[in-house]
């Protein structure tokens, strides 16, 4: 079984400030980890993924995430956010076939 | 590549009516997933197919829901009869044979049952 916990349902942050969105996972097998972003009235888009290798993963739009096996975490970070980053972010864990999504974190960037 | 295409984008129907949602996956993708998104329950996996064969439908809420994939380029999700609690955004996603690529989602169908 696999599951994902996103600890924060909403994160407000001022423009140009750094942000971290937290994600913890649970899985009994080797996993793939993902972050997706959903802009209003749109589907989810893949931001980045961890499959193996380097624990620091860089994605689109300046986001990065770090896989920490001992803490079973995969937190998403960005050093300086823009208004356009306002969206909902989903962490996901997957095995060979299906992926389980977290409940999402709404990032609100304040001008 | 046009991506995953869902239709209609919006659907408003009366309780008791049949509703059919449609999805065209990306060509070459061999997995297709149907998700439902609501404020209360977030993203729920309803059913997924591999090579047009249903693999896991344990997320389908009840017998009123059914899904088919008659060929590699088309899938439907049908609700009959529809109820107000079925109101949600329904997403279709597809995935390439190599699972490294993650999912590609459609833009969703917003269903409102009145």
Tab-separated table of C-alpha atoms in Angstrom:
chain	number	residue	atom	x	y	z
A	1	UNK	CA	0.000	0.000	0.000
A	2	UNK	CA	1.116	3.537	-0.624
A	3	UNK	CA	-0.069	6.890	0.638
A	4	UNK	CA	0.871	10.528	0.651
A	5	UNK	CA	0.341	13.183	3.315
A	6	UNK	CA	0.480	16.852	2.485
A	7	UNK	CA	0.724	18.592	5.789
A	8	UNK	CA	-0.536	22.013	4.767
A	9	UNK	CA	-3.810	22.634	2.977
A	10	UNK	CA	-2.980	26.288	2.309
A	11	UNK	CA	0.273	28.219	2.256
A	12	UNK	CA	0.253	32.005	1.878
A	13	UNK	CA	3.567	33.594	0.934
A	14	UNK	CA	4.651	37.018	-0.236
A	15	UNK	CA	5.908	37.486	-3.758
A	16	UNK	CA	9.657	36.924	-4.134
A	17	UNK	CA	9.828	35.055	-0.832
A	18	UNK	CA	10.934	31.408	-0.655
A	19	UNK	CA	8.401	28.633	-0.169
A	20	UNK	CA	8.422	25.003	0.898
A	21	UNK	CA	5.454	22.704	0.441
A	22	UNK	CA	5.674	19.601	2.559
A	23	UNK	CA	4.979	16.028	1.543
A	24	UNK	CA	5.484	12.751	3.373
A	25	UNK	CA	4.909	9.393	1.794
A	26	UNK	CA	4.441	5.812	2.809
A	27	UNK	CA	5.156	2.858	0.606
A	28	UNK	CA	6.164	-0.740	1.050
A	29	UNK	CA	7.926	-0.954	-2.309
A	30	UNK	CA	10.257	1.135	-4.399
A	31	UNK	CA	8.518	4.296	-5.384
A	32	UNK	CA	8.354	6.993	-7.873
A	33	UNK	CA	7.521	10.422	-6.417
A	34	UNK	CA	5.906	13.294	-8.249
A	35	UNK	CA	4.752	16.851	-7.811
A	36	UNK	CA	1.936	18.153	-9.963
A	37	UNK	CA	0.504	21.658	-10.250
A	38	UNK	CA	-3.084	22.563	-11.000
A	39	UNK	CA	-3.962	26.061	-12.137
A	40	UNK	CA	-7.598	27.203	-11.812
A	41	UNK	CA	-9.973	25.393	-14.159
A	42	UNK	CA	-7.210	23.247	-15.600
A	43	UNK	CA	-5.959	19.699	-15.306
A	44	UNK	CA	-2.849	18.686	-13.416
A	45	UNK	CA	0.583	19.258	-14.956
A	46	UNK	CA	3.724	17.399	-14.007
A	47	UNK	CA	6.225	19.666	-12.226
A	48	UNK	CA	8.955	17.155	-11.459
A	49	UNK	CA	9.570	13.533	-10.617
A	50	UNK	CA	11.973	11.409	-8.606
A	51	UNK	CA	12.728	7.970	-9.907
A	52	UNK	CA	16.216	7.177	-8.642
A	53	UNK	CA	19.681	8.683	-8.445
A	54	UNK	CA	20.259	12.222	-7.214
A	55	UNK	CA	17.982	13.099	-4.339
A	56	UNK	CA	17.645	16.697	-5.508
A	57	UNK	CA	15.293	16.939	-8.431
A	58	UNK	CA	14.801	20.052	-10.512
A	59	UNK	CA	11.563	20.716	-12.313
A	60	UNK	CA	9.877	23.336	-14.392
A	61	UNK	CA	9.227	26.952	-13.371
A	62	UNK	CA	12.193	27.011	-10.974
A	63	UNK	CA	10.826	24.411	-8.564
A	64	UNK	CA	12.912	21.674	-7.001
A	65	UNK	CA	12.284	18.855	-4.560
A	66	UNK	CA	14.477	16.766	-2.325
A	67	UNK	CA	13.912	13.090	-1.693
A	68	UNK	CA	14.738	12.105	1.878
A	69	UNK	CA	14.415	8.393	2.393
A	70	UNK	CA	15.087	8.399	6.130
A	71	UNK	CA	12.357	10.960	6.721
A	72	UNK	CA	10.125	9.595	3.959
A	73	UNK	CA	9.687	13.113	2.666
A	74	UNK	CA	9.648	14.801	-0.711
A	75	UNK	CA	9.270	18.518	-0.019
A	76	UNK	CA	8.864	21.003	-2.836
A	77	UNK	CA	10.777	24.287	-2.767
A	78	UNK	CA	11.199	27.458	-4.734
A	79	UNK	CA	13.642	30.204	-3.707
A	80	UNK	CA	11.514	33.096	-4.978
A	81	UNK	CA	7.850	32.808	-5.897
A	82	UNK	CA	5.897	34.809	-8.428
A	83	UNK	CA	2.239	35.710	-8.597
A	84	UNK	CA	1.898	33.216	-11.419
A	85	UNK	CA	2.813	30.387	-9.031
A	86	UNK	CA	-0.552	30.732	-7.318
A	87	UNK	CA	-2.079	27.298	-7.815
A	88	UNK	CA	-2.740	24.024	-6.070
A	89	UNK	CA	0.144	21.579	-5.761
A	90	UNK	CA	-0.234	17.832	-5.441
A	91	UNK	CA	2.348	15.380	-4.227
A	92	UNK	CA	1.979	11.841	-5.551
A	93	UNK	CA	3.568	8.452	-5.001
A	94	UNK	CA	3.486	5.690	-7.555
A	95	UNK	CA	4.391	2.138	-8.133
A	96	UNK	CA	4.507	0.366	-11.481
A	97	UNK	CA	0.905	0.940	-12.373
A	98	UNK	CA	-1.049	3.520	-10.462
A	99	UNK	CA	-0.263	6.707	-8.613
A	100	UNK	CA	-1.789	7.924	-5.361
A	101	UNK	CA	-2.247	11.657	-4.940
A	102	UNK	CA	-2.189	13.735	-1.790
A	103	UNK	CA	-4.970	16.103	-0.851
A	104	UNK	CA	-3.197	19.120	-2.297
A	105	UNK	CA	-1.697	22.357	-0.984
A	106	UNK	CA	-3.015	25.673	-2.201
A	107	UNK	CA	-0.196	28.150	-2.658
A	108	UNK	CA	-1.357	31.747	-2.480
A	109	UNK	CA	1.224	34.295	-3.515
A	110	UNK	CA	0.552	37.712	-2.033
A	111	UNK	CA	1.686	40.786	-3.981
B	1	UNK	CA	0.443	16.400	-29.871
B	2	UNK	CA	-2.971	17.644	-28.745
B	3	UNK	CA	-2.680	16.072	-25.316
B	4	UNK	CA	-5.471	14.253	-23.534
B	5	UNK	CA	-8.800	15.496	-24.825
B	6	UNK	CA	-11.934	15.418	-22.731
B	7	UNK	CA	-15.462	16.319	-23.696
B	8	UNK	CA	-17.619	18.039	-22.813
B	9	UNK	CA	-15.836	20.676	-20.710
B	10	UNK	CA	-18.996	21.426	-18.804
B	11	UNK	CA	-22.141	19.372	-18.329
B	12	UNK	CA	-25.272	20.346	-16.461
B	13	UNK	CA	-27.921	17.694	-16.149
B	14	UNK	CA	-30.978	16.910	-14.100
B	15	UNK	CA	-31.011	14.257	-11.446
B	16	UNK	CA	-31.926	10.884	-12.877
B	17	UNK	CA	-30.506	11.554	-16.340
B	18	UNK	CA	-27.743	9.557	-17.953
B	19	UNK	CA	-24.400	11.323	-18.350
B	20	UNK	CA	-21.536	10.228	-20.584
B	21	UNK	CA	-18.061	11.717	-20.313
B	22	UNK	CA	-15.521	11.127	-23.050
B	23	UNK	CA	-11.755	10.919	-23.205
B	24	UNK	CA	-9.202	10.592	-25.963
B	25	UNK	CA	-5.771	9.662	-24.582
B	26	UNK	CA	-2.443	10.541	-26.122
B	27	UNK	CA	-1.538	8.249	-28.977
B	28	UNK	CA	0.838	5.514	-27.844
B	29	UNK	CA	-0.081	5.744	-24.180
B	30	UNK	CA	-1.135	2.372	-22.848
B	31	UNK	CA	-2.614	3.374	-19.490
B	32	UNK	CA	-5.755	5.429	-19.027
B	33	UNK	CA	-7.090	6.673	-15.699
B	34	UNK	CA	-10.360	8.265	-14.624
B	35	UNK	CA	-10.261	10.524	-11.565
B	36	UNK	CA	-12.923	12.519	-9.757
B	37	UNK	CA	-12.068	15.722	-7.909
B	38	UNK	CA	-14.229	17.305	-5.232
B	39	UNK	CA	-13.546	19.755	-2.450
B	40	UNK	CA	-14.469	17.212	0.185
B	41	UNK	CA	-12.567	14.167	-1.072
B	42	UNK	CA	-9.846	15.591	-3.284
B	43	UNK	CA	-8.631	13.467	-6.197
B	44	UNK	CA	-10.083	9.970	-6.235
B	45	UNK	CA	-9.033	7.278	-8.672
B	46	UNK	CA	-12.159	5.698	-10.092
B	47	UNK	CA	-10.810	3.164	-12.573
B	48	UNK	CA	-7.849	2.550	-14.808
B	49	UNK	CA	-7.171	0.606	-17.975
B	50	UNK	CA	-4.065	-0.968	-19.448
B	51	UNK	CA	-4.151	-1.742	-23.162
B	52	UNK	CA	-7.912	-1.125	-23.135
B	53	UNK	CA	-8.518	-3.681	-20.371
B	54	UNK	CA	-9.914	-2.506	-17.010
B	55	UNK	CA	-7.358	-3.314	-14.328
B	56	UNK	CA	-8.793	-1.846	-11.157
B	57	UNK	CA	-12.293	-0.456	-10.747
B	58	UNK	CA	-12.362	-0.541	-6.960
B	59	UNK	CA	-12.716	3.224	-6.859
B	60	UNK	CA	-15.964	3.289	-8.776
B	61	UNK	CA	-18.410	4.513	-6.165
B	62	UNK	CA	-21.378	2.334	-7.074
B	63	UNK	CA	-23.122	0.480	-9.844
B	64	UNK	CA	-24.445	3.687	-11.321
B	65	UNK	CA	-20.932	4.298	-12.635
B	66	UNK	CA	-19.476	2.377	-15.552
B	67	UNK	CA	-16.458	2.889	-17.798
B	68	UNK	CA	-15.421	1.434	-21.108
B	69	UNK	CA	-12.446	1.607	-23.393
B	70	UNK	CA	-13.454	0.065	-26.733
B	71	UNK	CA	-10.131	0.947	-28.370
B	72	UNK	CA	-6.803	2.602	-27.651
B	73	UNK	CA	-8.016	6.061	-28.581
B	74	UNK	CA	-11.308	6.390	-26.733
B	75	UNK	CA	-12.823	5.873	-23.318
B	76	UNK	CA	-16.150	6.760	-21.725
B	77	UNK	CA	-17.340	7.167	-18.168
B	78	UNK	CA	-21.081	6.826	-17.773
B	79	UNK	CA	-23.284	7.675	-14.833
B	80	UNK	CA	-26.834	6.373	-14.843
B	81	UNK	CA	-28.889	7.598	-13.153
B	82	UNK	CA	-27.038	10.707	-12.083
B	83	UNK	CA	-27.452	12.225	-8.616
B	84	UNK	CA	-26.534	15.650	-7.198
B	85	UNK	CA	-23.706	14.102	-5.163
B	86	UNK	CA	-22.030	13.111	-8.434
B	87	UNK	CA	-21.301	16.779	-9.103
B	88	UNK	CA	-17.531	17.072	-9.438
B	89	UNK	CA	-14.745	17.589	-11.932
B	90	UNK	CA	-13.879	14.374	-13.723
B	91	UNK	CA	-10.376	14.027	-15.106
B	92	UNK	CA	-8.964	11.575	-17.562
B	93	UNK	CA	-5.216	10.938	-17.650
B	94	UNK	CA	-2.997	8.743	-19.757
B	95	UNK	CA	0.506	7.404	-19.331
B	96	UNK	CA	3.221	6.203	-21.657
B	97	UNK	CA	4.404	2.585	-21.470
B	98	UNK	CA	7.474	3.660	-19.499
B	99	UNK	CA	6.105	4.800	-16.156
B	100	UNK	CA	8.968	7.284	-15.800
B	101	UNK	CA	6.976	9.847	-17.699
B	102	UNK	CA	4.207	10.376	-15.186
B	103	UNK	CA	0.666	11.138	-16.188
B	104	UNK	CA	-0.732	13.600	-18.689
B	105	UNK	CA	-4.087	14.969	-17.603
B	106	UNK	CA	-6.934	16.301	-19.651
B	107	UNK	CA	-8.591	19.594	-18.792
B	108	UNK	CA	-11.469	17.843	-17.071
B	109	UNK	CA	-15.242	17.795	-17.327
B	110	UNK	CA	-17.117	19.828	-14.743
B	111	UNK	CA	-20.346	17.957	-14.038
B	112	UNK	CA	-23.237	19.595	-12.251
B	113	UNK	CA	-26.285	17.511	-11.417
B	114	UNK	CA	-29.281	19.567	-10.338
